[in-house]
């Protein structure tokens, strides 16, 4: 069972990580592992953040591709 305190800490870490730039689920998971959360807590944090629409890999990929194409035109 996920530890509620670790999940709250994980959400705080992840929210701070995505505060200035959109991130993929993989990037957020990697950051949470660096924060020493266990796999169950990480899964809970990711699920909650997806539910809040703070992590969306499809939107991330679209934004990444758009930014890449706009950057190439310069």
Coordinates of N, CA, C and O in Angstrom, one line a residue:
X1 N 0.8 -1.2 0.0 CA 0.0 0.0 0.0 C 0.9 1.2 0.0 O 1.9 1.3 0.7
X2 N 0.5 2.2 -0.8 CA 1.3 3.4 -0.9 C 1.2 4.2 0.4 O 0.2 4.3 1.0
X3 N 2.4 4.8 0.7 CA 2.4 5.6 1.9 C 1.9 7.0 1.6 O 2.5 7.7 0.7
X4 N 0.8 7.5 2.3 CA 0.3 8.8 1.9 C 1.2 10.0 2.0 O 1.2 10.9 1.2
X5 N 2.1 9.9 3.0 CA 3.1 11.0 3.1 C 4.1 11.0 2.0 O 4.5 12.1 1.5
X6 N 4.6 9.8 1.6 CA 5.5 9.7 0.4 C 4.8 10.2 -0.9 O 5.4 10.8 -1.7
X7 N 3.5 9.8 -1.0 CA 2.7 10.2 -2.2 C 2.6 11.7 -2.3 O 2.8 12.3 -3.3
X8 N 2.3 12.3 -1.1 CA 2.2 13.8 -1.1 C 3.6 14.4 -1.4 O 3.6 15.4 -2.2
X9 N 4.6 13.9 -0.9 CA 6.0 14.4 -1.2 C 6.3 14.2 -2.7 O 6.8 15.1 -3.3
X10 N 5.9 13.1 -3.2 CA 6.1 12.8 -4.6 C 5.3 13.8 -5.5 O 5.9 14.2 -6.5
X11 N 4.1 14.1 -5.2 CA 3.3 15.0 -5.9 C 4.0 16.4 -5.9 O 4.1 17.1 -6.9
X12 N 4.5 16.8 -4.7 CA 5.2 18.1 -4.6 C 6.5 18.1 -5.4 O 6.7 19.1 -6.1
X13 N 7.2 17.0 -5.4 CA 8.4 16.9 -6.3 C 8.1 17.0 -7.7 O 8.7 17.8 -8.5
X14 N 7.1 16.2 -8.2 CA 6.7 16.2 -9.6 C 6.1 17.5 -10.0 O 6.4 18.0 -11.1
X15 N 5.3 18.1 -9.2 CA 4.7 19.4 -9.6 C 5.8 20.5 -9.7 O 5.8 21.3 -10.7
X16 N 6.8 20.5 -8.8 CA 7.9 21.4 -9.0 C 8.7 21.1 -10.2 O 9.2 22.1 -10.9
X17 N 8.8 19.9 -10.6 CA 9.6 19.5 -11.8 C 8.9 19.9 -13.1 O 9.6 20.3 -14.0
X18 N 7.6 19.9 -13.1 CA 6.9 20.3 -14.3 C 6.4 21.7 -14.3 O 5.7 22.1 -15.2
X19 N 6.8 22.5 -13.3 CA 6.3 23.8 -13.1 C 6.6 24.7 -14.3 O 5.8 25.6 -14.7
X20 N 7.8 24.6 -14.8 CA 8.2 25.6 -15.9 C 8.3 25.0 -17.3 O 8.5 25.7 -18.2
X21 N 8.1 23.6 -17.4 CA 8.1 23.0 -18.7 C 7.4 21.7 -18.6 O 7.5 20.9 -17.7
X22 N 6.6 21.4 -19.7 CA 5.9 20.1 -19.8 C 6.9 19.0 -19.8 O 8.0 19.1 -20.4
X23 N 6.6 17.9 -19.1 CA 7.5 16.7 -19.0 C 6.7 15.5 -19.4 O 5.5 15.4 -19.2
X24 N 7.5 14.4 -19.9 CA 6.9 13.2 -20.2 C 6.7 12.3 -18.9 O 7.4 12.6 -17.9
X25 N 5.9 11.3 -19.0 CA 5.7 10.4 -17.9 C 7.1 9.8 -17.5 O 7.4 9.7 -16.3
X26 N 7.8 9.4 -18.5 CA 9.2 8.8 -18.2 C 10.1 9.8 -17.4 O 10.7 9.3 -16.5
X27 N 10.1 11.0 -17.8 CA 10.9 12.0 -17.1 C 10.5 12.2 -15.7 O 11.3 12.3 -14.8
X28 N 9.2 12.2 -15.5 CA 8.7 12.4 -14.1 C 9.0 11.2 -13.2 O 9.4 11.3 -12.1
X29 N 8.8 10.0 -13.8 CA 9.2 8.8 -13.1 C 10.6 8.8 -12.7 O 11.0 8.4 -11.6
X30 N 11.5 9.1 -13.6 CA 12.9 9.2 -13.4 C 13.2 10.1 -12.2 O 14.1 9.8 -11.4
X31 N 12.6 11.3 -12.2 CA 12.8 12.3 -11.2 C 12.3 11.8 -9.8 O 13.0 12.0 -8.8
X32 N 11.2 11.1 -9.8 CA 10.7 10.5 -8.6 C 11.6 9.4 -8.0 O 11.7 9.3 -6.8
X33 N 12.2 8.6 -8.9 CA 13.2 7.6 -8.5 C 14.4 8.3 -7.8 O 14.9 7.8 -6.8
X34 N 14.8 9.4 -8.4 CA 15.9 10.2 -7.8 C 15.6 10.7 -6.4 O 16.4 10.9 -5.6
X35 N 14.3 11.0 -6.2 CA 13.8 11.5 -4.9 C 13.6 10.3 -4.0 O 13.1 10.5 -2.9
X36 N 14.0 9.1 -4.4 CA 14.0 7.9 -3.6 C 12.6 7.4 -3.1 O 12.4 6.9 -2.0
X37 N 11.6 7.6 -4.0 CA 10.3 7.0 -3.8 C 10.3 5.6 -4.3 O 11.0 5.2 -5.3
X38 N 9.5 4.7 -3.7 CA 9.4 3.3 -4.1 C 8.5 3.2 -5.3 O 7.7 4.2 -5.6
X39 N 8.5 2.1 -6.0 CA 7.7 1.9 -7.2 C 6.2 2.1 -7.0 O 5.5 2.7 -7.9
X40 N 5.7 1.6 -5.9 CA 4.3 1.7 -5.6 C 3.9 3.2 -5.4 O 2.8 3.6 -6.0
X41 N 4.7 3.9 -4.7 CA 4.4 5.4 -4.5 C 4.5 6.1 -5.8 O 3.6 7.0 -6.1
X42 N 5.5 5.8 -6.6 CA 5.6 6.4 -7.9 C 4.4 6.2 -8.8 O 3.8 7.1 -9.4
X43 N 3.9 4.9 -8.8 CA 2.7 4.6 -9.6 C 1.5 5.4 -9.2 O 0.7 5.9 -10.0
X44 N 1.4 5.5 -7.9 CA 0.2 6.3 -7.3 C 0.3 7.8 -7.7 O -0.6 8.4 -8.1
X45 N 1.5 8.3 -7.6 CA 1.8 9.7 -7.9 C 1.4 10.0 -9.4 O 0.7 10.9 -9.8
X46 N 2.0 9.1 -10.3 CA 1.7 9.2 -11.7 C 0.2 9.1 -12.0 O -0.3 9.9 -12.8
X47 N -0.5 8.2 -11.4 CA -1.9 8.0 -11.6 C -2.7 9.3 -11.2 O -3.6 9.7 -11.9
X48 N -2.3 9.8 -10.1 CA -3.0 11.0 -9.6 C -2.7 12.2 -10.5 O -3.6 13.0 -10.8
X49 N -1.5 12.3 -11.0 CA -1.1 13.5 -11.8 C -1.8 13.3 -13.2 O -2.2 14.3 -13.8
X50 N -1.9 12.1 -13.7 CA -2.6 11.9 -14.9 C -4.1 12.3 -14.8 O -4.7 12.9 -15.6
X51 N -4.7 11.9 -13.6 CA -6.1 12.2 -13.3 C -6.3 13.7 -13.3 O -7.3 14.2 -13.7
X52 N -5.3 14.4 -12.8 CA -5.4 15.9 -12.7 C -5.0 16.5 -14.0 O -4.9 17.8 -14.1
X53 N -4.6 15.7 -15.0 CA -4.2 16.1 -16.3 C -2.9 17.0 -16.3 O -2.7 17.9 -17.1
X54 N -2.0 16.7 -15.3 CA -0.7 17.3 -15.2 C 0.3 16.6 -16.0 O 1.4 17.2 -16.4
X55 N 0.1 15.3 -16.3 CA 1.0 14.5 -17.2 C 0.1 14.0 -18.3 O -0.9 13.4 -18.1
X56 N 0.6 14.3 -19.5 CA -0.2 13.8 -20.7 C 0.9 13.6 -21.8 O 1.3 14.6 -22.5
X57 N 1.3 12.4 -22.1 CA 2.4 12.1 -23.0 C 2.0 12.5 -24.4 O 2.8 12.9 -25.2
X58 N 0.7 12.4 -24.8 CA 0.3 12.7 -26.1 C 0.4 14.2 -26.3 O 0.9 14.7 -27.4
X59 N 0.0 15.0 -25.4 CA 0.1 16.5 -25.5 C 1.6 16.9 -25.5 O 2.0 17.8 -26.2
X60 N 2.4 16.2 -24.6 CA 3.8 16.4 -24.6 C 4.5 16.2 -25.9 O 5.3 17.0 -26.4
X61 N 4.1 15.1 -26.6 CA 4.7 14.7 -27.9 C 4.3 15.8 -28.9 O 5.2 16.2 -29.8
X62 N 3.1 16.2 -28.9 CA 2.6 17.2 -29.9 C 3.4 18.5 -29.7 O 3.8 19.2 -30.6
X63 N 3.5 18.9 -28.4 CA 4.2 20.2 -28.1 C 5.7 20.1 -28.5 O 6.3 21.0 -29.0
X64 N 6.3 19.0 -28.2 CA 7.7 18.7 -28.6 C 7.9 18.8 -30.1 O 8.8 19.5 -30.5
X65 N 7.1 18.2 -30.8 CA 7.2 18.2 -32.3 C 7.0 19.6 -32.8 O 7.7 20.0 -33.7
X66 N 6.0 20.3 -32.3 CA 5.7 21.6 -32.8 C 6.8 22.6 -32.5 O 7.3 23.3 -33.3
X67 N 7.4 22.5 -31.3 CA 8.5 23.3 -30.9 C 9.7 23.0 -31.7 O 10.5 23.9 -32.1
X68 N 9.9 21.7 -32.0 CA 11.1 21.3 -32.8 C 11.0 21.9 -34.2 O 11.9 22.5 -34.8
X69 N 9.8 21.8 -34.8 CA 9.6 22.3 -36.2 C 9.7 23.8 -36.2 O 10.2 24.4 -37.2
X70 N 9.1 24.5 -35.2 CA 9.3 26.0 -35.2 C 10.7 26.4 -35.0 O 11.1 27.4 -35.6
X71 N 11.5 25.6 -34.2 CA 12.9 25.9 -34.0 C 13.7 25.7 -35.2 O 14.7 26.4 -35.5
X72 N 13.4 24.8 -36.1 CA 14.1 24.5 -37.3 C 14.0 25.6 -38.3 O 14.8 25.8 -39.1
X73 N 12.9 26.3 -38.3 CA 12.6 27.3 -39.3 C 13.5 28.6 -39.1 O 13.7 29.4 -39.9
X74 N 14.0 28.7 -37.9 CA 14.8 29.9 -37.6 C 16.1 29.9 -38.3 O 16.9 29.5 -38.6

